[in-house]
Amino acid sequence: MERVGIIGIGEYLPKRVLTNQDLEKMVDTSDEWIITRTGIKERRLVEKGEATSDLAIRAAKEALQDAKLKSQDLELIIVATVTPDMQFPSVSCLVQSALEARNASCFDISAACAGFVYAIVVAQQFIVTGIYKNALVIGAEVLSSVTDWQDRSTCVLFGDGAGAVVLSRVKRGGIISVYLGADGTMADLLMIPAGGSRSPASFYTIENRMHYIKMRGNELFKIAVKIMAEAAQIALKKAGLSCKDVDCFIPHQANLRIISAVAKKIGLDEDKVYLNIHKYGNISSASTATALCEAVKEKRIKKGDIVVLDAFGAGLVWGACVIEW
Ligand code: ACO
């Protein structure tokens, strides 16, 4: 049976680097604290005026080239993001315009750090049902635009970037199983309180720094480990596989200690885990997208390998996906 697979990959990271030493000059923190507590050494940030669609378009062009497709071959563009250029139009429409992908329908998905996995699963459904042939899925964020650079508990964590894949029917390999989950009862653990219909922008929301990420990191930590471990195990079980079959594990890159604890919990060798958190920090939906792209470029993923994507984020939402490469 033909499956849906990834036929092209691409990424774009802004050039500007913000190191832990740079952060030491901005807030009361240290390189040592950030590395030991998170595994992050540096992150990339956009230049002033650069927006999420700018990163998404560059990643998309590389993915299309890798897939050897023309933009007119695309019938669907989904962008996973929680930092769109603006409330509307969607980032995916801006990408469509830049690519001149006039045959594509477009929408964005808001599933925070699990957004890229959610978007892959949604695109897969359109292709499996025969509605569309080729889909472009992008995870793109400018988290620096919603980061409170005065709050040391969050500003050391986040960065900007984009990763993209092209999905199509494949004769060999492809997506074997998927699993998505959510629990909205814990929505208050991680949010941007203002800027939506509940608290539109006002002097009050700005004075109270309500347009920035608010996170109860310590509580999230334990939940992230439990949920990411369960999600990977459920997706593998659905695929009829076990951890021993995994060649490359691509987790959401929120915290190195979370990733190590998840690997330990499910009995996965650390050398199977792909990491880029030290270079980029947490780029939400772009974390799994760029990590997948770089693992392929570095030949950590080869034809026939079993790859697991595993992500967790604000909502709460989570998702895992088993792919034969
Ligand atoms: N530098 C120095 N000290 C700091 C810093 C900092 N940057 N930040 C916090 N501290 C201090 C705190 O004030 C606290 O001090 P105290 O003990 O005197 O009160 C101490 O360090 C410990 O703080 P904790 O918050 O308990 O530190 P923890 O070990 O939990 O690490 C972190 C914090 C990195 C945020 C961690 O909890 C984490 O990674 N949580 C999960 C994040 C996550 O998974 N998010 C979901 C995905 S993200 C998304 O969807 C966008």
PDB file of N, CA, C and O in Angstrom, residues 229-284:
ATOM      1  N   ALA A 229       7.019  10.869  26.653  1.00  0.00           N
ATOM      2  CA  ALA A 229       7.355   9.436  26.708  1.00  0.00           C
ATOM      3  C   ALA A 229       6.141   8.607  26.265  1.00  0.00           C
ATOM      4  O   ALA A 229       6.261   7.704  25.421  1.00  0.00           O
ATOM      5  N   GLU A 230       4.969   8.944  26.804  1.00  0.00           N
ATOM      6  CA  GLU A 230       3.751   8.192  26.447  1.00  0.00           C
ATOM      7  C   GLU A 230       3.434   8.323  24.956  1.00  0.00           C
ATOM      8  O   GLU A 230       3.087   7.345  24.297  1.00  0.00           O
ATOM      9  N   ALA A 231       3.558   9.543  24.425  1.00  0.00           N
ATOM     10  CA  ALA A 231       3.211   9.779  23.012  1.00  0.00           C
ATOM     11  C   ALA A 231       4.100   8.947  22.088  1.00  0.00           C
ATOM     12  O   ALA A 231       3.608   8.317  21.141  1.00  0.00           O
ATOM     13  N   ALA A 232       5.399   8.918  22.375  1.00  0.00           N
ATOM     14  CA  ALA A 232       6.318   8.131  21.535  1.00  0.00           C
ATOM     15  C   ALA A 232       5.958   6.649  21.616  1.00  0.00           C
ATOM     16  O   ALA A 232       5.928   5.944  20.584  1.00  0.00           O
ATOM     17  N   GLN A 233       5.665   6.184  22.839  1.00  0.00           N
ATOM     18  CA  GLN A 233       5.355   4.759  23.007  1.00  0.00           C
ATOM     19  C   GLN A 233       4.045   4.379  22.294  1.00  0.00           C
ATOM     20  O   GLN A 233       3.956   3.332  21.664  1.00  0.00           O
ATOM     21  N   ILE A 234       3.051   5.267  22.375  1.00  0.00           N
ATOM     22  CA  ILE A 234       1.762   4.974  21.718  1.00  0.00           C
ATOM     23  C   ILE A 234       1.940   4.923  20.200  1.00  0.00           C
ATOM     24  O   ILE A 234       1.463   4.008  19.525  1.00  0.00           O
ATOM     25  N   ALA A 235       2.658   5.918  19.656  1.00  0.00           N
ATOM     26  CA  ALA A 235       2.863   5.950  18.192  1.00  0.00           C
ATOM     27  C   ALA A 235       3.643   4.719  17.733  1.00  0.00           C
ATOM     28  O   ALA A 235       3.331   4.123  16.686  1.00  0.00           O
ATOM     29  N   LEU A 236       4.659   4.328  18.512  1.00  0.00           N
ATOM     30  CA  LEU A 236       5.449   3.134  18.130  1.00  0.00           C
ATOM     31  C   LEU A 236       4.585   1.883  18.197  1.00  0.00           C
ATOM     32  O   LEU A 236       4.658   1.017  17.316  1.00  0.00           O
ATOM     33  N   LYS A 237       3.756   1.793  19.226  1.00  0.00           N
ATOM     34  CA  LYS A 237       2.877   0.612  19.367  1.00  0.00           C
ATOM     35  C   LYS A 237       1.915   0.528  18.179  1.00  0.00           C
ATOM     36  O   LYS A 237       1.686  -0.547  17.617  1.00  0.00           O
ATOM     37  N   LYS A 238       1.366   1.694  17.798  1.00  0.00           N
ATOM     38  CA  LYS A 238       0.449   1.723  16.647  1.00  0.00           C
ATOM     39  C   LYS A 238       1.160   1.269  15.372  1.00  0.00           C
ATOM     40  O   LYS A 238       0.535   0.734  14.460  1.00  0.00           O
ATOM     41  N   ALA A 239       2.477   1.519  15.310  1.00  0.00           N
ATOM     42  CA  ALA A 239       3.251   1.133  14.127  1.00  0.00           C
ATOM     43  C   ALA A 239       3.699  -0.329  14.200  1.00  0.00           C
ATOM     44  O   ALA A 239       4.310  -0.836  13.256  1.00  0.00           O
ATOM     45  N   GLY A 240       3.418  -0.978  15.338  1.00  0.00           N
ATOM     46  CA  GLY A 240       3.864  -2.364  15.524  1.00  0.00           C
ATOM     47  C   GLY A 240       5.360  -2.438  15.760  1.00  0.00           C
ATOM     48  O   GLY A 240       6.002  -3.450  15.450  1.00  0.00           O
ATOM     49  N   LEU A 241       5.929  -1.366  16.327  1.00  0.00           N
ATOM     50  CA  LEU A 241       7.376  -1.299  16.553  1.00  0.00           C
ATOM     51  C   LEU A 241       7.653  -1.031  18.031  1.00  0.00           C
ATOM     52  O   LEU A 241       6.741  -0.685  18.798  1.00  0.00           O
ATOM     53  N   SER A 242       8.934  -1.165  18.413  1.00  0.00           N
ATOM     54  CA  SER A 242       9.332  -0.809  19.772  1.00  0.00           C
ATOM     55  C   SER A 242      10.506   0.166  19.698  1.00  0.00           C
ATOM     56  O   SER A 242      11.027   0.439  18.610  1.00  0.00           O
ATOM     57  N   CYS A 243      10.931   0.636  20.868  1.00  0.00           N
ATOM     58  CA  CYS A 243      12.050   1.596  20.914  1.00  0.00           C
ATOM     59  C   CYS A 243      13.313   1.039  20.277  1.00  0.00           C
ATOM     60  O   CYS A 243      14.130   1.790  19.752  1.00  0.00           O
ATOM     61  N   LYS A 244      13.459  -0.281  20.340  1.00  0.00           N
ATOM     62  CA  LYS A 244      14.669  -0.917  19.771  1.00  0.00           C
ATOM     63  C   LYS A 244      14.740  -0.726  18.261  1.00  0.00           C
ATOM     64  O   LYS A 244      15.809  -0.811  17.656  1.00  0.00           O
ATOM     65  N   ASP A 245      13.588  -0.511  17.626  1.00  0.00           N
ATOM     66  CA  ASP A 245      13.551  -0.345  16.163  1.00  0.00           C
ATOM     67  C   ASP A 245      13.892   1.076  15.721  1.00  0.00           C
ATOM     68  O   ASP A 245      14.073   1.328  14.535  1.00  0.00           O
ATOM     69  N   VAL A 246      13.959   2.010  16.668  1.00  0.00           N
ATOM     70  CA  VAL A 246      14.119   3.432  16.300  1.00  0.00           C
ATOM     71  C   VAL A 246      15.575   3.730  15.920  1.00  0.00           C
ATOM     72  O   VAL A 246      16.501   3.400  16.655  1.00  0.00           O
ATOM     73  N   ASP A 247      15.765   4.346  14.760  1.00  0.00           N
ATOM     74  CA  ASP A 247      17.112   4.749  14.333  1.00  0.00           C
ATOM     75  C   ASP A 247      17.393   6.208  14.679  1.00  0.00           C
ATOM     76  O   ASP A 247      18.524   6.569  14.968  1.00  0.00           O
ATOM     77  N   CYS A 248      16.362   7.054  14.601  1.00  0.00           N
ATOM     78  CA  CYS A 248      16.572   8.461  14.928  1.00  0.00           C
ATOM     79  C   CYS A 248      15.330   9.044  15.602  1.00  0.00           C
ATOM     80  O   CYS A 248      14.229   8.976  15.053  1.00  0.00           O
ATOM     81  N   PHE A 249      15.520   9.583  16.789  1.00  0.00           N
ATOM     82  CA  PHE A 249      14.430  10.159  17.584  1.00  0.00           C
ATOM     83  C   PHE A 249      14.578  11.678  17.539  1.00  0.00           C
ATOM     84  O   PHE A 249      15.618  12.219  17.909  1.00  0.00           O
ATOM     85  N   ILE A 250      13.515  12.342  17.033  1.00  0.00           N
ATOM     86  CA  ILE A 250      13.550  13.807  16.886  1.00  0.00           C
ATOM     87  C   ILE A 250      12.551  14.401  17.886  1.00  0.00           C
ATOM     88  O   ILE A 250      11.362  14.522  17.579  1.00  0.00           O
ATOM     89  N   PRO A 251      13.011  14.754  19.080  1.00  0.00           N
ATOM     90  CA  PRO A 251      12.078  15.313  20.070  1.00  0.00           C
ATOM     91  C   PRO A 251      11.961  16.824  19.930  1.00  0.00           C
ATOM     92  O   PRO A 251      12.854  17.471  19.362  1.00  0.00           O
ATOM     93  N   HIS A 252      10.885  17.388  20.483  1.00  0.00           N
ATOM     94  CA  HIS A 252      10.808  18.844  20.622  1.00  0.00           C
ATOM     95  C   HIS A 252      11.962  19.290  21.523  1.00  0.00           C
ATOM     96  O   HIS A 252      12.266  18.645  22.526  1.00  0.00           O
ATOM     97  N   GLN A 253      12.600  20.406  21.141  1.00  0.00           N
ATOM     98  CA  GLN A 253      13.847  20.804  21.811  1.00  0.00           C
ATOM     99  C   GLN A 253      13.551  21.923  22.824  1.00  0.00           C
ATOM    100  O   GLN A 253      13.920  23.083  22.604  1.00  0.00           O
ATOM    101  N   ALA A 254      12.846  21.563  23.923  1.00  0.00           N
ATOM    102  CA  ALA A 254      12.529  22.584  24.942  1.00  0.00           C
ATOM    103  C   ALA A 254      13.593  22.633  26.023  1.00  0.00           C
ATOM    104  O   ALA A 254      13.891  23.698  26.551  1.00  0.00           O
ATOM    105  N   ASN A 255      14.134  21.462  26.363  1.00  0.00           N
ATOM    106  CA  ASN A 255      15.087  21.390  27.466  1.00  0.00           C
ATOM    107  C   ASN A 255      15.830  20.058  27.359  1.00  0.00           C
ATOM    108  O   ASN A 255      15.191  19.004  27.264  1.00  0.00           O
ATOM    109  N   LEU A 256      17.154  20.116  27.386  1.00  0.00           N
ATOM    110  CA  LEU A 256      17.955  18.892  27.256  1.00  0.00           C
ATOM    111  C   LEU A 256      17.628  17.888  28.357  1.00  0.00           C
ATOM    112  O   LEU A 256      17.609  16.675  28.127  1.00  0.00           O
ATOM    113  N   ARG A 257      17.318  18.414  29.561  1.00  0.00           N
ATOM    114  CA  ARG A 257      16.998  17.494  30.668  1.00  0.00           C
ATOM    115  C   ARG A 257      15.665  16.780  30.417  1.00  0.00           C
ATOM    116  O   ARG A 257      15.497  15.616  30.788  1.00  0.00           O
ATOM    117  N   ILE A 258      14.716  17.469  29.776  1.00  0.00           N
ATOM    118  CA  ILE A 258      13.439  16.807  29.424  1.00  0.00           C
ATOM    119  C   ILE A 258      13.725  15.703  28.412  1.00  0.00           C
ATOM    120  O   ILE A 258      13.258  14.564  28.551  1.00  0.00           O
ATOM    121  N   ILE A 259      14.522  16.033  27.388  1.00  0.00           N
ATOM    122  CA  ILE A 259      14.801  15.063  26.319  1.00  0.00           C
ATOM    123  C   ILE A 259      15.512  13.828  26.888  1.00  0.00           C
ATOM    124  O   ILE A 259      15.142  12.683  26.575  1.00  0.00           O
ATOM    125  N   SER A 260      16.511  14.050  27.749  1.00  0.00           N
ATOM    126  CA  SER A 260      17.248  12.919  28.336  1.00  0.00           C
ATOM    127  C   SER A 260      16.323  12.060  29.194  1.00  0.00           C
ATOM    128  O   SER A 260      16.404  10.823  29.156  1.00  0.00           O
ATOM    129  N   ALA A 261      15.440  12.713  29.964  1.00  0.00           N
ATOM    130  CA  ALA A 261      14.521  11.955  30.826  1.00  0.00           C
ATOM    131  C   ALA A 261      13.538  11.139  29.991  1.00  0.00           C
ATOM    132  O   ALA A 261      13.215   9.994  30.334  1.00  0.00           O
ATOM    133  N   VAL A 262      13.084  11.699  28.866  1.00  0.00           N
ATOM    134  CA  VAL A 262      12.153  10.966  27.982  1.00  0.00           C
ATOM    135  C   VAL A 262      12.869   9.740  27.401  1.00  0.00           C
ATOM    136  O   VAL A 262      12.331   8.620  27.424  1.00  0.00           O
ATOM    137  N   ALA A 263      14.095   9.946  26.908  1.00  0.00           N
ATOM    138  CA  ALA A 263      14.857   8.831  26.310  1.00  0.00           C
ATOM    139  C   ALA A 263      15.052   7.722  27.335  1.00  0.00           C
ATOM    140  O   ALA A 263      14.873   6.533  27.027  1.00  0.00           O
ATOM    141  N   LYS A 264      15.391   8.124  28.564  1.00  0.00           N
ATOM    142  CA  LYS A 264      15.626   7.131  29.623  1.00  0.00           C
ATOM    143  C   LYS A 264      14.335   6.360  29.939  1.00  0.00           C
ATOM    144  O   LYS A 264      14.325   5.138  30.048  1.00  0.00           O
ATOM    145  N   LYS A 265      13.238   7.118  30.026  1.00  0.00           N
ATOM    146  CA  LYS A 265      11.943   6.520  30.385  1.00  0.00           C
ATOM    147  C   LYS A 265      11.476   5.475  29.359  1.00  0.00           C
ATOM    148  O   LYS A 265      10.876   4.474  29.724  1.00  0.00           O
ATOM    149  N   ILE A 266      11.758   5.730  28.092  1.00  0.00           N
ATOM    150  CA  ILE A 266      11.285   4.777  27.070  1.00  0.00           C
ATOM    151  C   ILE A 266      12.386   3.788  26.655  1.00  0.00           C
ATOM    152  O   ILE A 266      12.179   2.958  25.780  1.00  0.00           O
ATOM    153  N   GLY A 267      13.547   3.885  27.283  1.00  0.00           N
ATOM    154  CA  GLY A 267      14.613   2.915  27.017  1.00  0.00           C
ATOM    155  C   GLY A 267      15.299   3.116  25.678  1.00  0.00           C
ATOM    156  O   GLY A 267      15.622   2.154  24.983  1.00  0.00           O
ATOM    157  N   LEU A 268      15.529   4.393  25.326  1.00  0.00           N
ATOM    158  CA  LEU A 268      16.146   4.724  24.036  1.00  0.00           C
ATOM    159  C   LEU A 268      17.596   5.149  24.264  1.00  0.00           C
ATOM    160  O   LEU A 268      17.861   5.961  25.142  1.00  0.00           O
ATOM    161  N   ASP A 269      18.519   4.594  23.457  1.00  0.00           N
ATOM    162  CA  ASP A 269      19.926   5.004  23.573  1.00  0.00           C
ATOM    163  C   ASP A 269      20.061   6.479  23.235  1.00  0.00           C
ATOM    164  O   ASP A 269      19.481   6.939  22.252  1.00  0.00           O
ATOM    165  N   GLU A 270      20.889   7.199  24.013  1.00  0.00           N
ATOM    166  CA  GLU A 270      21.047   8.642  23.782  1.00  0.00           C
ATOM    167  C   GLU A 270      21.606   8.941  22.396  1.00  0.00           C
ATOM    168  O   GLU A 270      21.343   9.993  21.827  1.00  0.00           O
ATOM    169  N   ASP A 271      22.396   7.999  21.846  1.00  0.00           N
ATOM    170  CA  ASP A 271      22.983   8.273  20.524  1.00  0.00           C
ATOM    171  C   ASP A 271      21.960   8.204  19.392  1.00  0.00           C
ATOM    172  O   ASP A 271      22.251   8.560  18.259  1.00  0.00           O
ATOM    173  N   LYS A 272      20.740   7.767  19.707  1.00  0.00           N
ATOM    174  CA  LYS A 272      19.672   7.767  18.695  1.00  0.00           C
ATOM    175  C   LYS A 272      18.905   9.099  18.687  1.00  0.00           C
ATOM    176  O   LYS A 272      18.044   9.336  17.853  1.00  0.00           O
ATOM    177  N   VAL A 273      19.179   9.937  19.698  1.00  0.00           N
ATOM    178  CA  VAL A 273      18.414  11.176  19.868  1.00  0.00           C
ATOM    179  C   VAL A 273      19.104  12.315  19.122  1.00  0.00           C
ATOM    180  O   VAL A 273      20.298  12.545  19.317  1.00  0.00           O
ATOM    181  N   TYR A 274      18.355  13.021  18.282  1.00  0.00           N
ATOM    182  CA  TYR A 274      18.950  14.151  17.559  1.00  0.00           C
ATOM    183  C   TYR A 274      18.704  15.449  18.334  1.00  0.00           C
ATOM    184  O   TYR A 274      17.582  15.737  18.754  1.00  0.00           O
ATOM    185  N   LEU A 275      19.764  16.233  18.487  1.00  0.00           N
ATOM    186  CA  LEU A 275      19.676  17.482  19.261  1.00  0.00           C
ATOM    187  C   LEU A 275      20.142  18.678  18.449  1.00  0.00           C
ATOM    188  O   LEU A 275      21.178  18.607  17.776  1.00  0.00           O
ATOM    189  N   ASN A 276      19.399  19.772  18.507  1.00  0.00           N
ATOM    190  CA  ASN A 276      19.953  21.050  18.033  1.00  0.00           C
ATOM    191  C   ASN A 276      19.644  22.174  19.029  1.00  0.00           C
ATOM    192  O   ASN A 276      19.845  23.346  18.729  1.00  0.00           O
ATOM    193  N   ILE A 277      19.179  21.777  20.222  1.00  0.00           N
ATOM    194  CA  ILE A 277      18.804  22.763  21.248  1.00  0.00           C
ATOM    195  C   ILE A 277      19.987  23.645  21.643  1.00  0.00           C
ATOM    196  O   ILE A 277      19.808  24.836  21.924  1.00  0.00           O
ATOM    197  N   HIS A 278      21.222  23.099  21.646  1.00  0.00           N
ATOM    198  CA  HIS A 278      22.387  23.889  22.054  1.00  0.00           C
ATOM    199  C   HIS A 278      22.602  25.083  21.121  1.00  0.00           C
ATOM    200  O   HIS A 278      23.058  26.129  21.540  1.00  0.00           O
ATOM    201  N   LYS A 279      22.207  24.932  19.839  1.00  0.00           N
ATOM    202  CA  LYS A 279      22.440  25.997  18.847  1.00  0.00           C
ATOM    203  C   LYS A 279      21.289  27.000  18.747  1.00  0.00           C
ATOM    204  O   LYS A 279      21.489  28.138  18.417  1.00  0.00           O
ATOM    205  N   TYR A 280      20.053  26.482  18.972  1.00  0.00           N
ATOM    206  CA  TYR A 280      18.874  27.303  18.650  1.00  0.00           C
ATOM    207  C   TYR A 280      17.917  27.541  19.822  1.00  0.00           C
ATOM    208  O   TYR A 280      16.974  28.319  19.672  1.00  0.00           O
ATOM    209  N   GLY A 281      18.099  26.854  20.965  1.00  0.00           N
ATOM    210  CA  GLY A 281      17.105  26.947  22.024  1.00  0.00           C
ATOM    211  C   GLY A 281      15.789  26.322  21.571  1.00  0.00           C
ATOM    212  O   GLY A 281      15.764  25.477  20.677  1.00  0.00           O
ATOM    213  N   ASN A 282      14.696  26.797  22.193  1.00  0.00           N
ATOM    214  CA  ASN A 282      13.358  26.289  21.856  1.00  0.00           C
ATOM    215  C   ASN A 282      12.749  27.201  20.793  1.00  0.00           C
ATOM    216  O   ASN A 282      12.520  28.376  21.046  1.00  0.00           O
ATOM    217  N   ILE A 283      12.517  26.646  19.585  1.00  0.00           N
ATOM    218  CA  ILE A 283      11.871  27.453  18.529  1.00  0.00           C
ATOM    219  C   ILE A 283      10.464  26.921  18.245  1.00  0.00           C
ATOM    220  O   ILE A 283       9.971  26.987  17.105  1.00  0.00           O
ATOM    221  N   SER A 284       9.814  26.399  19.287  1.00  0.00           N
ATOM    222  CA  SER A 284       8.431  25.934  19.186  1.00  0.00           C
ATOM    223  C   SER A 284       8.245  25.033  17.962  1.00  0.00           C
ATOM    224  O   SER A 284       8.988  24.067  17.797  1.00  0.00           O
TER     225      SER A 284
END
